[in-house]
PDB file of C-alpha atoms in Angstrom:
ATOM      1  CA  UNK U   1       0.000   0.000   0.000  1.00 49.00           C
ATOM      2  CA  UNK U   2       2.957   2.267   0.573  1.00 51.00           C
ATOM      3  CA  UNK U   3       3.837   1.894  -3.104  1.00 51.00           C
ATOM      4  CA  UNK U   4       0.487   3.342  -4.219  1.00 49.00           C
ATOM      5  CA  UNK U   5       0.891   6.360  -1.949  1.00 48.00           C
ATOM      6  CA  UNK U   6       4.431   6.976  -3.176  1.00 47.00           C
ATOM      7  CA  UNK U   7       3.336   6.667  -6.806  1.00 46.00           C
ATOM      8  CA  UNK U   8       0.283   8.887  -6.218  1.00 47.00           C
ATOM      9  CA  UNK U   9       2.358  11.412  -4.313  1.00 46.00           C
ATOM     10  CA  UNK U  10       4.869  11.518  -7.164  1.00 45.00           C
ATOM     11  CA  UNK U  11       2.119  12.057  -9.772  1.00 43.00           C
ATOM     12  CA  UNK U  12       0.395  14.704  -7.689  1.00 43.00           C
ATOM     13  CA  UNK U  13       3.694  16.408  -7.024  1.00 47.00           C
ATOM     14  CA  UNK U  14       4.550  16.409 -10.738  1.00 47.00           C
ATOM     15  CA  UNK U  15       1.075  17.688 -11.619  1.00 49.00           C
ATOM     16  CA  UNK U  16       1.312  20.535  -9.162  1.00 44.00           C
ATOM     17  CA  UNK U  17       4.770  21.417 -10.428  1.00 40.00           C
ATOM     18  CA  UNK U  18       3.478  21.548 -14.004  1.00 41.00           C
ATOM     19  CA  UNK U  19       0.420  23.589 -13.093  1.00 40.00           C
ATOM     20  CA  UNK U  20       2.249  26.143 -10.981  1.00 41.00           C
ATOM     21  CA  UNK U  21       5.270  26.734 -13.224  1.00 42.00           C
ATOM     22  CA  UNK U  22       3.675  26.675 -16.693  1.00 43.00           C
ATOM     23  CA  UNK U  23       1.615  29.867 -16.246  1.00 43.00           C
ATOM     24  CA  UNK U  24       4.608  31.678 -14.767  1.00 41.00           C
ATOM     25  CA  UNK U  25       6.724  30.747 -17.787  1.00 40.00           C
ATOM     26  CA  UNK U  26       3.975  31.835 -20.197  1.00 39.00           C
ATOM     27  CA  UNK U  27       3.580  35.177 -18.446  1.00 41.00           C
ATOM     28  CA  UNK U  28       7.311  35.925 -18.627  1.00 43.00           C
ATOM     29  CA  UNK U  29       7.881  34.946 -22.245  1.00 43.00           C
ATOM     30  CA  UNK U  30       6.198  36.715 -25.185  1.00 45.00           C
ATOM     31  CA  UNK U  31       4.049  34.459 -27.305  1.00 45.00           C
ATOM     32  CA  UNK U  32       5.124  33.897 -30.895  1.00 51.00           C
ATOM     33  CA  UNK U  33       1.522  34.640 -31.940  1.00 55.00           C
ATOM     34  CA  UNK U  34       1.279  38.046 -30.238  1.00 65.00           C
ATOM     35  CA  UNK U  35       2.363  41.215 -32.041  1.00 78.00           C
ATOM     36  CA  UNK U  36       2.971  44.749 -30.964  1.00 95.00           C
ATOM     37  CA  UNK U  37       0.478  47.463 -31.897  1.00 97.00           C
ATOM     38  CA  UNK U  38       1.116  49.064 -35.306  1.00 98.00           C
ATOM     39  CA  UNK U  39       2.668  52.534 -35.107  1.00 98.00           C
ATOM     40  CA  UNK U  40       2.067  55.381 -37.542  1.00 97.00           C
ATOM     41  CA  UNK U  41       5.758  55.493 -38.472  1.00 97.00           C
ATOM     42  CA  UNK U  42       5.589  51.873 -39.744  1.00 97.00           C
ATOM     43  CA  UNK U  43       2.420  52.259 -41.816  1.00 98.00           C
ATOM     44  CA  UNK U  44       1.760  53.576 -45.321  1.00 98.00           C
ATOM     45  CA  UNK U  45      -1.717  54.735 -46.412  1.00 98.00           C
ATOM     46  CA  UNK U  46      -3.175  55.051 -49.876  1.00 98.00           C
ATOM     47  CA  UNK U  47      -6.562  55.090 -51.574  1.00 98.00           C
ATOM     48  CA  UNK U  48      -7.353  51.731 -53.151  1.00 97.00           C
ATOM     49  CA  UNK U  49      -9.869  50.523 -55.720  1.00 95.00           C
ATOM     50  CA  UNK U  50     -13.362  49.213 -55.119  1.00 94.00           C
ATOM     51  CA  UNK U  51     -15.310  52.167 -53.774  1.00 96.00           C
ATOM     52  CA  UNK U  52     -18.208  54.024 -55.376  1.00 96.00           C
ATOM     53  CA  UNK U  53     -16.643  57.506 -54.995  1.00 96.00           C
ATOM     54  CA  UNK U  54     -15.468  59.150 -58.205  1.00 95.00           C
ATOM     55  CA  UNK U  55     -12.373  61.371 -58.465  1.00 93.00           C
ATOM     56  CA  UNK U  56     -13.203  65.058 -58.610  1.00 90.00           C
ATOM     57  CA  UNK U  57     -16.578  64.555 -56.969  1.00 88.00           C
ATOM     58  CA  UNK U  58     -18.413  63.485 -60.126  1.00 87.00           C
ATOM     59  CA  UNK U  59     -20.540  61.159 -58.013  1.00 85.00           C
ATOM     60  CA  UNK U  60     -23.936  60.091 -59.280  1.00 83.00           C
ATOM     61  CA  UNK U  61     -25.095  58.915 -55.838  1.00 87.00           C
ATOM     62  CA  UNK U  62     -25.580  61.027 -52.716  1.00 91.00           C
ATOM     63  CA  UNK U  63     -23.754  58.647 -50.355  1.00 96.00           C
ATOM     64  CA  UNK U  64     -20.561  57.028 -51.634  1.00 97.00           C
ATOM     65  CA  UNK U  65     -17.571  55.214 -50.199  1.00 97.00           C
ATOM     66  CA  UNK U  66     -13.836  54.988 -50.729  1.00 98.00           C
ATOM     67  CA  UNK U  67     -11.327  52.454 -49.421  1.00 98.00           C
ATOM     68  CA  UNK U  68      -8.006  53.179 -47.745  1.00 98.00           C
ATOM     69  CA  UNK U  69      -5.232  50.574 -47.811  1.00 98.00           C
ATOM     70  CA  UNK U  70      -3.005  50.349 -44.726  1.00 98.00           C
ATOM     71  CA  UNK U  71       0.372  48.669 -45.385  1.00 98.00           C
ATOM     72  CA  UNK U  72       2.838  47.572 -42.708  1.00 98.00           C
ATOM     73  CA  UNK U  73       6.210  48.953 -43.873  1.00 98.00           C
ATOM     74  CA  UNK U  74       7.961  47.932 -40.654  1.00 97.00           C
ATOM     75  CA  UNK U  75      10.294  44.977 -40.239  1.00 96.00           C
ATOM     76  CA  UNK U  76       8.032  42.982 -37.899  1.00 96.00           C
ATOM     77  CA  UNK U  77       4.398  42.013 -37.474  1.00 98.00           C
ATOM     78  CA  UNK U  78       1.995  44.360 -35.702  1.00 98.00           C
ATOM     79  CA  UNK U  79      -1.728  44.599 -34.922  1.00 98.00           C
ATOM     80  CA  UNK U  80      -4.533  47.118 -35.418  1.00 98.00           C
ATOM     81  CA  UNK U  81      -7.981  47.043 -33.825  1.00 98.00           C
ATOM     82  CA  UNK U  82     -10.689  49.652 -34.074  1.00 98.00           C
ATOM     83  CA  UNK U  83     -11.797  52.643 -36.080  1.00 98.00           C
ATOM     84  CA  UNK U  84      -9.431  55.142 -37.671  1.00 98.00           C
ATOM     85  CA  UNK U  85     -10.160  58.814 -37.019  1.00 98.00           C
ATOM     86  CA  UNK U  86     -10.679  60.602 -40.331  1.00 98.00           C
ATOM     87  CA  UNK U  87     -10.763  64.410 -40.459  1.00 98.00           C
ATOM     88  CA  UNK U  88     -11.156  66.292 -43.730  1.00 98.00           C
ATOM     89  CA  UNK U  89      -9.297  69.622 -43.907  1.00 97.00           C
ATOM     90  CA  UNK U  90      -9.969  72.594 -46.147  1.00 96.00           C
ATOM     91  CA  UNK U  91      -8.041  75.881 -46.200  1.00 92.00           C
ATOM     92  CA  UNK U  92      -4.649  76.991 -45.004  1.00 84.00           C
ATOM     93  CA  UNK U  93      -3.116  78.024 -41.700  1.00 77.00           C
ATOM     94  CA  UNK U  94      -3.088  81.681 -42.817  1.00 76.00           C
ATOM     95  CA  UNK U  95      -6.666  81.676 -44.164  1.00 81.00           C
ATOM     96  CA  UNK U  96      -8.070  79.327 -41.548  1.00 86.00           C
ATOM     97  CA  UNK U  97      -8.691  75.605 -41.667  1.00 92.00           C
ATOM     98  CA  UNK U  98     -12.196  74.161 -41.818  1.00 95.00           C
ATOM     99  CA  UNK U  99     -12.664  70.511 -40.824  1.00 96.00           C
ATOM    100  CA  UNK U 100     -15.170  67.666 -40.924  1.00 97.00           C
ATOM    101  CA  UNK U 101     -14.554  64.615 -38.725  1.00 97.00           C
ATOM    102  CA  UNK U 102     -16.181  61.300 -39.601  1.00 98.00           C
ATOM    103  CA  UNK U 103     -17.897  59.187 -36.948  1.00 96.00           C
ATOM    104  CA  UNK U 104     -17.159  55.473 -36.352  1.00 97.00           C
ATOM    105  CA  UNK U 105     -19.624  53.115 -38.037  1.00 96.00           C
ATOM    106  CA  UNK U 106     -20.471  51.254 -34.848  1.00 93.00           C
ATOM    107  CA  UNK U 107     -22.751  48.753 -36.612  1.00 95.00           C
ATOM    108  CA  UNK U 108     -19.511  47.113 -37.801  1.00 95.00           C
ATOM    109  CA  UNK U 109     -17.626  45.608 -34.853  1.00 96.00           C
ATOM    110  CA  UNK U 110     -13.827  45.813 -34.974  1.00 98.00           C
ATOM    111  CA  UNK U 111     -11.604  42.743 -34.897  1.00 97.00           C
ATOM    112  CA  UNK U 112      -7.890  42.501 -34.259  1.00 98.00           C
ATOM    113  CA  UNK U 113      -6.000  42.585 -37.558  1.00 98.00           C
ATOM    114  CA  UNK U 114      -2.463  41.194 -37.588  1.00 98.00           C
ATOM    115  CA  UNK U 115      -0.213  42.628 -40.282  1.00 98.00           C
ATOM    116  CA  UNK U 116       3.024  40.861 -41.114  1.00 98.00           C
ATOM    117  CA  UNK U 117       5.758  43.010 -42.619  1.00 98.00           C
ATOM    118  CA  UNK U 118       4.607  44.043 -46.110  1.00 98.00           C
ATOM    119  CA  UNK U 119       0.977  42.964 -45.531  1.00 98.00           C
ATOM    120  CA  UNK U 120      -2.026  45.264 -45.977  1.00 98.00           C
ATOM    121  CA  UNK U 121      -5.446  45.814 -44.447  1.00 98.00           C
ATOM    122  CA  UNK U 122      -8.107  48.367 -45.322  1.00 98.00           C
ATOM    123  CA  UNK U 123     -10.984  50.432 -44.015  1.00 98.00           C
ATOM    124  CA  UNK U 124     -13.976  52.135 -45.601  1.00 98.00           C
ATOM    125  CA  UNK U 125     -14.752  55.856 -45.603  1.00 98.00           C
ATOM    126  CA  UNK U 126     -18.443  56.547 -46.340  1.00 98.00           C
ATOM    127  CA  UNK U 127     -19.653  60.091 -46.998  1.00 97.00           C
ATOM    128  CA  UNK U 128     -22.416  62.240 -48.426  1.00 96.00           C
ATOM    129  CA  UNK U 129     -21.227  63.772 -51.635  1.00 94.00           C
ATOM    130  CA  UNK U 130     -21.696  67.538 -51.793  1.00 90.00           C
ATOM    131  CA  UNK U 131     -22.428  69.865 -54.661  1.00 81.00           C
ATOM    132  CA  UNK U 132     -20.768  73.260 -55.089  1.00 71.00           C
ATOM    133  CA  UNK U 133     -24.217  74.844 -54.865  1.00 72.00           C
ATOM    134  CA  UNK U 134     -24.906  73.321 -51.403  1.00 76.00           C
ATOM    135  CA  UNK U 135     -24.599  75.618 -48.395  1.00 83.00           C
ATOM    136  CA  UNK U 136     -23.238  73.173 -45.847  1.00 92.00           C
ATOM    137  CA  UNK U 137     -20.254  71.572 -47.619  1.00 94.00           C
ATOM    138  CA  UNK U 138     -16.532  71.252 -47.244  1.00 95.00           C
ATOM    139  CA  UNK U 139     -14.257  70.927 -50.284  1.00 94.00           C
ATOM    140  CA  UNK U 140     -11.184  69.450 -48.601  1.00 96.00           C
ATOM    141  CA  UNK U 141      -7.653  69.153 -49.883  1.00 96.00           C
ATOM    142  CA  UNK U 142      -6.591  66.403 -47.491  1.00 97.00           C
ATOM    143  CA  UNK U 143      -7.894  63.705 -45.186  1.00 98.00           C
ATOM    144  CA  UNK U 144      -5.943  63.375 -41.937  1.00 98.00           C
ATOM    145  CA  UNK U 145      -6.060  59.737 -40.779  1.00 98.00           C
ATOM    146  CA  UNK U 146      -5.144  58.629 -37.261  1.00 98.00           C
ATOM    147  CA  UNK U 147      -5.055  54.852 -37.053  1.00 98.00           C
ATOM    148  CA  UNK U 148      -6.342  52.976 -33.972  1.00 98.00           C
ATOM    149  CA  UNK U 149      -3.917  53.036 -31.047  1.00 96.00           C
ATOM    150  CA  UNK U 150      -2.028  56.039 -32.446  1.00 98.00           C
ATOM    151  CA  UNK U 151      -2.057  59.789 -31.851  1.00 97.00           C
ATOM    152  CA  UNK U 152      -0.145  60.964 -34.925  1.00 97.00           C
ATOM    153  CA  UNK U 153      -2.047  61.401 -38.204  1.00 98.00           C
ATOM    154  CA  UNK U 154      -0.970  60.724 -41.767  1.00 98.00           C
ATOM    155  CA  UNK U 155      -2.442  62.858 -44.546  1.00 97.00           C
ATOM    156  CA  UNK U 156      -3.896  61.631 -47.822  1.00 98.00           C
ATOM    157  CA  UNK U 157      -4.776  63.933 -50.697  1.00 98.00           C
ATOM    158  CA  UNK U 158      -8.580  64.065 -50.983  1.00 97.00           C
ATOM    159  CA  UNK U 159      -9.641  63.077 -54.520  1.00 95.00           C
ATOM    160  CA  UNK U 160     -13.379  62.783 -54.042  1.00 96.00           C
ATOM    161  CA  UNK U 161     -14.686  66.375 -54.288  1.00 94.00           C
ATOM    162  CA  UNK U 162     -17.005  68.276 -51.932  1.00 95.00           C
ATOM    163  CA  UNK U 163     -18.609  66.569 -48.917  1.00 96.00           C
ATOM    164  CA  UNK U 164     -21.755  67.522 -47.030  1.00 95.00           C
ATOM    165  CA  UNK U 165     -20.970  68.484 -43.440  1.00 96.00           C
ATOM    166  CA  UNK U 166     -22.468  66.026 -40.959  1.00 95.00           C
ATOM    167  CA  UNK U 167     -20.751  66.629 -37.600  1.00 92.00           C
ATOM    168  CA  UNK U 168     -23.875  68.265 -36.151  1.00 91.00           C
ATOM    169  CA  UNK U 169     -26.333  65.766 -37.683  1.00 92.00           C
ATOM    170  CA  UNK U 170     -28.418  63.494 -35.448  1.00 91.00           C
ATOM    171  CA  UNK U 171     -27.822  60.556 -37.824  1.00 92.00           C
ATOM    172  CA  UNK U 172     -24.615  61.493 -39.688  1.00 95.00           C
ATOM    173  CA  UNK U 173     -24.050  60.176 -43.186  1.00 96.00           C
ATOM    174  CA  UNK U 174     -20.252  60.530 -42.982  1.00 97.00           C
ATOM    175  CA  UNK U 175     -18.545  57.689 -41.154  1.00 97.00           C
ATOM    176  CA  UNK U 176     -15.579  55.340 -41.118  1.00 98.00           C
ATOM    177  CA  UNK U 177     -15.578  51.570 -40.701  1.00 98.00           C
ATOM    178  CA  UNK U 178     -13.091  49.527 -38.665  1.00 98.00           C
ATOM    179  CA  UNK U 179      -9.806  48.228 -40.035  1.00 98.00           C
ATOM    180  CA  UNK U 180     -10.235  44.759 -41.591  1.00 97.00           C
ATOM    181  CA  UNK U 181      -8.400  42.255 -43.780  1.00 94.00           C
TER     182      UNK U 181
END
């Protein structure tokens, strides 16, 4: 009977050792699957094909969309999760700058996107196309984009013509979707 207790004690002892040391090792060593958050300095942005917006604002629909590609130009993998902040800018520092900030499209839930070096993701910018004759429009020169987890913006030249201002609207028609693959 002593043999059973010794064998059981050895198994229990080994089991406890495995249970108590394995989590400590995992907590101290970074997982090969985890990545650091993507930083603005390691990302390139550009408009990409597939949207309904037309260059110069020659849109035939009131609400259109454009896609932005986000490319990891860094040497390692990184992750993005959430909604980019998109602010349209019109004017100059000396004449004054007018802006329009897009709201997150919360009906689309964000997921964590892992970008290996050289890989790309995208997000959608949806907006109400404006006409030069409209009173409440902005005709921006650039779109300042701040990616999730970052505070520094990158600017893209705005190709899509005038946009109806929606910041004060109860149900705004200008919004941005989450980053996705």
